[in-house]
């Protein structure tokens, strides 16, 4: 039973367990005064919630960088000091959940909502802030920027970080209060040659005359510390999954429920659709390593929505509604369930032109 008060938002998030700190996918429903979460059994949401988070007196931290390998977290601390960690599948998704939860927390306090909007739109750099101090902190081996190898357009770069990762870091270390402020700060770091853009995407942006547009708050724009600029290394390095498959531009990503090939059980996976080359990969959102558990080329694939009345052939379990099917050119059938009809239509629309 959904409680009164109207649903403000719903969707899959990955939640850290309370007793055992493992990560599980749950279906979250945001109401005016609480956040409910449900377990998924056989591809269906269980009728009663597994738990609830009361929002009155809650504090929210976003970005939350307490888990190095999970950069897209929101942290909620309840009035009774219980911590909840919720992971989203993209930065946009995380920011949208954070804004809606913050709105619900402050709904009874209109003054705070005004304050929030004012903070989002204002910018003044702290007078006593030193760029050298920020860069020293960025280099700190335990609390600084995490450097990782990244791919862009088939080239592999060592020791880089993404634009949005730096913006998250600047906010969570209190150097900036809004993303706009953090972008301006990052542009200044670039202007003063503390950091430099790497790869076509971020270099292209530096051609803008407006300082605030030169640095990209984007998870595909790469940057590195200027003094440790490494030449790009060969993309022939040994990696489990063919690197070229993952070098395409991300067109769409999100949580979908997929039927397994062997056991035919239904599991939530984070799907990432890339173009040029066109591939659809899926990841296990409960695992830390950012490596696909499967994927396939979309060339020659057929994609279609399945009837919503009754259980279609090939589908096991009592899974109905919002299903679609992809048949690869090697005749492998993938059955996938979206969270709504509209979401299913958006995925099909995004996949079709790439087949």
mmCIF file with all atom_site columns, N, CA and C in Angstrom, residues 42-72:
data_model
loop_
_atom_site.group_PDB
_atom_site.id
_atom_site.type_symbol
_atom_site.label_atom_id
_atom_site.label_alt_id
_atom_site.label_comp_id
_atom_site.label_asym_id
_atom_site.label_entity_id
_atom_site.label_seq_id
_atom_site.pdbx_PDB_ins_code
_atom_site.Cartn_x
_atom_site.Cartn_y
_atom_site.Cartn_z
_atom_site.occupancy
_atom_site.B_iso_or_equiv
_atom_site.pdbx_formal_charge
_atom_site.auth_seq_id
_atom_site.auth_comp_id
_atom_site.auth_asym_id
_atom_site.auth_atom_id
_atom_site.pdbx_PDB_model_num
ATOM 1  N N  . UNK A 1 42 ? 11.911 -11.643 -7.996  1.00 0.00 ? 42 UNK A N  1
ATOM 2  C CA . UNK A 1 42 ? 11.503 -12.180 -9.302  1.00 0.00 ? 42 UNK A CA 1
ATOM 3  C C  . UNK A 1 42 ? 11.052 -11.105 -10.267 1.00 0.00 ? 42 UNK A C  1
ATOM 4  N N  . UNK A 1 43 ? 11.743 -9.951  -10.223 1.00 0.00 ? 43 UNK A N  1
ATOM 5  C CA . UNK A 1 43 ? 11.419 -8.891  -11.179 1.00 0.00 ? 43 UNK A CA 1
ATOM 6  C C  . UNK A 1 43 ? 10.228 -8.037  -10.772 1.00 0.00 ? 43 UNK A C  1
ATOM 7  N N  . UNK A 1 44 ? 9.640  -8.330  -9.591  1.00 0.00 ? 44 UNK A N  1
ATOM 8  C CA . UNK A 1 44 ? 8.492  -7.523  -9.142  1.00 0.00 ? 44 UNK A CA 1
ATOM 9  C C  . UNK A 1 44 ? 8.792  -6.877  -7.792  1.00 0.00 ? 44 UNK A C  1
ATOM 10 N N  . UNK A 1 45 ? 8.241  -5.674  -7.601  1.00 0.00 ? 45 UNK A N  1
ATOM 11 C CA . UNK A 1 45 ? 8.410  -4.973  -6.326  1.00 0.00 ? 45 UNK A CA 1
ATOM 12 C C  . UNK A 1 45 ? 7.535  -5.663  -5.289  1.00 0.00 ? 45 UNK A C  1
ATOM 13 N N  . UNK A 1 46 ? 8.092  -5.974  -4.118  1.00 0.00 ? 46 UNK A N  1
ATOM 14 C CA . UNK A 1 46 ? 7.276  -6.595  -3.070  1.00 0.00 ? 46 UNK A CA 1
ATOM 15 C C  . UNK A 1 46 ? 6.209  -5.600  -2.602  1.00 0.00 ? 46 UNK A C  1
ATOM 16 N N  . UNK A 1 47 ? 5.028  -6.112  -2.168  1.00 0.00 ? 47 UNK A N  1
ATOM 17 C CA . UNK A 1 47 ? 3.925  -5.201  -1.853  1.00 0.00 ? 47 UNK A CA 1
ATOM 18 C C  . UNK A 1 47 ? 4.210  -4.254  -0.680  1.00 0.00 ? 47 UNK A C  1
ATOM 19 N N  . UNK A 1 48 ? 4.892  -4.733  0.352   1.00 0.00 ? 48 UNK A N  1
ATOM 20 C CA . UNK A 1 48 ? 5.122  -3.804  1.477   1.00 0.00 ? 48 UNK A CA 1
ATOM 21 C C  . UNK A 1 48 ? 6.600  -3.426  1.554   1.00 0.00 ? 48 UNK A C  1
ATOM 22 N N  . UNK A 1 49 ? 6.873  -2.182  2.002   1.00 0.00 ? 49 UNK A N  1
ATOM 23 C CA . UNK A 1 49 ? 8.260  -1.703  2.010   1.00 0.00 ? 49 UNK A CA 1
ATOM 24 C C  . UNK A 1 49 ? 9.152  -2.496  2.965   1.00 0.00 ? 49 UNK A C  1
ATOM 25 N N  . UNK A 1 50 ? 10.419 -2.606  2.609   1.00 0.00 ? 50 UNK A N  1
ATOM 26 C CA . UNK A 1 50 ? 11.408 -3.293  3.445   1.00 0.00 ? 50 UNK A CA 1
ATOM 27 C C  . UNK A 1 50 ? 11.856 -2.346  4.557   1.00 0.00 ? 50 UNK A C  1
ATOM 28 N N  . UNK A 1 51 ? 11.735 -1.038  4.295   1.00 0.00 ? 51 UNK A N  1
ATOM 29 C CA . UNK A 1 51 ? 12.158 -0.083  5.305   1.00 0.00 ? 51 UNK A CA 1
ATOM 30 C C  . UNK A 1 51 ? 11.729 1.320   4.930   1.00 0.00 ? 51 UNK A C  1
ATOM 31 N N  . UNK A 1 52 ? 11.922 2.263   5.888   1.00 0.00 ? 52 UNK A N  1
ATOM 32 C CA . UNK A 1 52 ? 11.556 3.656   5.611   1.00 0.00 ? 52 UNK A CA 1
ATOM 33 C C  . UNK A 1 52 ? 12.558 4.583   6.277   1.00 0.00 ? 52 UNK A C  1
ATOM 34 N N  . UNK A 1 53 ? 12.774 5.728   5.647   1.00 0.00 ? 53 UNK A N  1
ATOM 35 C CA . UNK A 1 53 ? 13.657 6.743   6.213   1.00 0.00 ? 53 UNK A CA 1
ATOM 36 C C  . UNK A 1 53 ? 12.787 7.973   6.468   1.00 0.00 ? 53 UNK A C  1
ATOM 37 N N  . UNK A 1 54 ? 12.649 8.357   7.735   1.00 0.00 ? 54 UNK A N  1
ATOM 38 C CA . UNK A 1 54 ? 11.832 9.543   8.055   1.00 0.00 ? 54 UNK A CA 1
ATOM 39 C C  . UNK A 1 54 ? 12.664 10.793  7.781   1.00 0.00 ? 54 UNK A C  1
ATOM 40 N N  . UNK A 1 55 ? 12.094 11.713  6.999   1.00 0.00 ? 55 UNK A N  1
ATOM 41 C CA . UNK A 1 55 ? 12.887 12.850  6.519   1.00 0.00 ? 55 UNK A CA 1
ATOM 42 C C  . UNK A 1 55 ? 12.917 14.035  7.481   1.00 0.00 ? 55 UNK A C  1
ATOM 43 N N  . UNK A 1 56 ? 11.981 14.059  8.451   1.00 0.00 ? 56 UNK A N  1
ATOM 44 C CA . UNK A 1 56 ? 11.961 15.206  9.358   1.00 0.00 ? 56 UNK A CA 1
ATOM 45 C C  . UNK A 1 56 ? 13.269 15.253  10.166  1.00 0.00 ? 56 UNK A C  1
ATOM 46 N N  . UNK A 1 57 ? 13.983 16.365  10.073  1.00 0.00 ? 57 UNK A N  1
ATOM 47 C CA . UNK A 1 57 ? 15.231 16.515  10.829  1.00 0.00 ? 57 UNK A CA 1
ATOM 48 C C  . UNK A 1 57 ? 16.422 15.812  10.207  1.00 0.00 ? 57 UNK A C  1
ATOM 49 N N  . UNK A 1 58 ? 16.233 15.270  8.992   1.00 0.00 ? 58 UNK A N  1
ATOM 50 C CA . UNK A 1 58 ? 17.325 14.585  8.270   1.00 0.00 ? 58 UNK A CA 1
ATOM 51 C C  . UNK A 1 58 ? 18.328 15.604  7.740   1.00 0.00 ? 58 UNK A C  1
ATOM 52 N N  . UNK A 1 59 ? 19.612 15.228  7.674   1.00 0.00 ? 59 UNK A N  1
ATOM 53 C CA . UNK A 1 59 ? 20.564 16.081  6.943   1.00 0.00 ? 59 UNK A CA 1
ATOM 54 C C  . UNK A 1 59 ? 21.070 15.277  5.753   1.00 0.00 ? 59 UNK A C  1
ATOM 55 N N  . UNK A 1 60 ? 21.321 15.986  4.656   1.00 0.00 ? 60 UNK A N  1
ATOM 56 C CA . UNK A 1 60 ? 21.744 15.310  3.418   1.00 0.00 ? 60 UNK A CA 1
ATOM 57 C C  . UNK A 1 60 ? 23.133 15.803  3.025   1.00 0.00 ? 60 UNK A C  1
ATOM 58 N N  . UNK A 1 61 ? 23.993 14.881  2.612   1.00 0.00 ? 61 UNK A N  1
ATOM 59 C CA . UNK A 1 61 ? 25.327 15.233  2.121   1.00 0.00 ? 61 UNK A CA 1
ATOM 60 C C  . UNK A 1 61 ? 25.438 14.762  0.674   1.00 0.00 ? 61 UNK A C  1
ATOM 61 N N  . UNK A 1 62 ? 25.641 15.703  -0.226  1.00 0.00 ? 62 UNK A N  1
ATOM 62 C CA . UNK A 1 62 ? 25.794 15.360  -1.641  1.00 0.00 ? 62 UNK A CA 1
ATOM 63 C C  . UNK A 1 62 ? 26.612 16.467  -2.302  1.00 0.00 ? 62 UNK A C  1
ATOM 64 N N  . UNK A 1 63 ? 27.739 16.186  -2.938  1.00 0.00 ? 63 UNK A N  1
ATOM 65 C CA . UNK A 1 63 ? 28.335 14.854  -3.103  1.00 0.00 ? 63 UNK A CA 1
ATOM 66 C C  . UNK A 1 63 ? 28.881 14.297  -1.788  1.00 0.00 ? 63 UNK A C  1
ATOM 67 N N  . UNK A 1 64 ? 28.877 12.954  -1.686  1.00 0.00 ? 64 UNK A N  1
ATOM 68 C CA . UNK A 1 64 ? 29.437 12.278  -0.525  1.00 0.00 ? 64 UNK A CA 1
ATOM 69 C C  . UNK A 1 64 ? 30.566 11.395  -1.034  1.00 0.00 ? 64 UNK A C  1
ATOM 70 N N  . UNK A 1 65 ? 31.791 11.674  -0.585  1.00 0.00 ? 65 UNK A N  1
ATOM 71 C CA . UNK A 1 65 ? 32.951 10.947  -1.133  1.00 0.00 ? 65 UNK A CA 1
ATOM 72 C C  . UNK A 1 65 ? 33.565 10.004  -0.102  1.00 0.00 ? 65 UNK A C  1
ATOM 73 N N  . UNK A 1 66 ? 32.737 9.415   0.751   1.00 0.00 ? 66 UNK A N  1
ATOM 74 C CA . UNK A 1 66 ? 33.284 8.531   1.791   1.00 0.00 ? 66 UNK A CA 1
ATOM 75 C C  . UNK A 1 66 ? 33.723 7.180   1.232   1.00 0.00 ? 66 UNK A C  1
ATOM 76 N N  . UNK A 1 67 ? 33.181 6.812   0.074   1.00 0.00 ? 67 UNK A N  1
ATOM 77 C CA . UNK A 1 67 ? 33.573 5.541   -0.544  1.00 0.00 ? 67 UNK A CA 1
ATOM 78 C C  . UNK A 1 67 ? 34.272 5.836   -1.866  1.00 0.00 ? 67 UNK A C  1
ATOM 79 N N  . UNK A 1 68 ? 35.569 5.554   -1.890  1.00 0.00 ? 68 UNK A N  1
ATOM 80 C CA . UNK A 1 68 ? 36.401 5.912   -3.040  1.00 0.00 ? 68 UNK A CA 1
ATOM 81 C C  . UNK A 1 68 ? 35.856 5.365   -4.358  1.00 0.00 ? 68 UNK A C  1
ATOM 82 N N  . UNK A 1 69 ? 35.358 4.115   -4.343  1.00 0.00 ? 69 UNK A N  1
ATOM 83 C CA . UNK A 1 69 ? 34.907 3.504   -5.599  1.00 0.00 ? 69 UNK A CA 1
ATOM 84 C C  . UNK A 1 69 ? 33.437 3.740   -5.891  1.00 0.00 ? 69 UNK A C  1
ATOM 85 N N  . UNK A 1 70 ? 32.789 4.549   -5.065  1.00 0.00 ? 70 UNK A N  1
ATOM 86 C CA . UNK A 1 70 ? 31.375 4.855   -5.311  1.00 0.00 ? 70 UNK A CA 1
ATOM 87 C C  . UNK A 1 70 ? 31.196 6.367   -5.270  1.00 0.00 ? 70 UNK A C  1
ATOM 88 N N  . UNK A 1 71 ? 31.561 7.048   -6.368  1.00 0.00 ? 71 UNK A N  1
ATOM 89 C CA . UNK A 1 71 ? 31.552 8.511   -6.357  1.00 0.00 ? 71 UNK A CA 1
ATOM 90 C C  . UNK A 1 71 ? 30.154 9.133   -6.446  1.00 0.00 ? 71 UNK A C  1
ATOM 91 N N  . UNK A 1 72 ? 29.121 8.319   -6.713  1.00 0.00 ? 72 UNK A N  1
ATOM 92 C CA . UNK A 1 72 ? 27.797 8.921   -6.954  1.00 0.00 ? 72 UNK A CA 1
ATOM 93 C C  . UNK A 1 72 ? 26.846 8.691   -5.783  1.00 0.00 ? 72 UNK A C  1
#
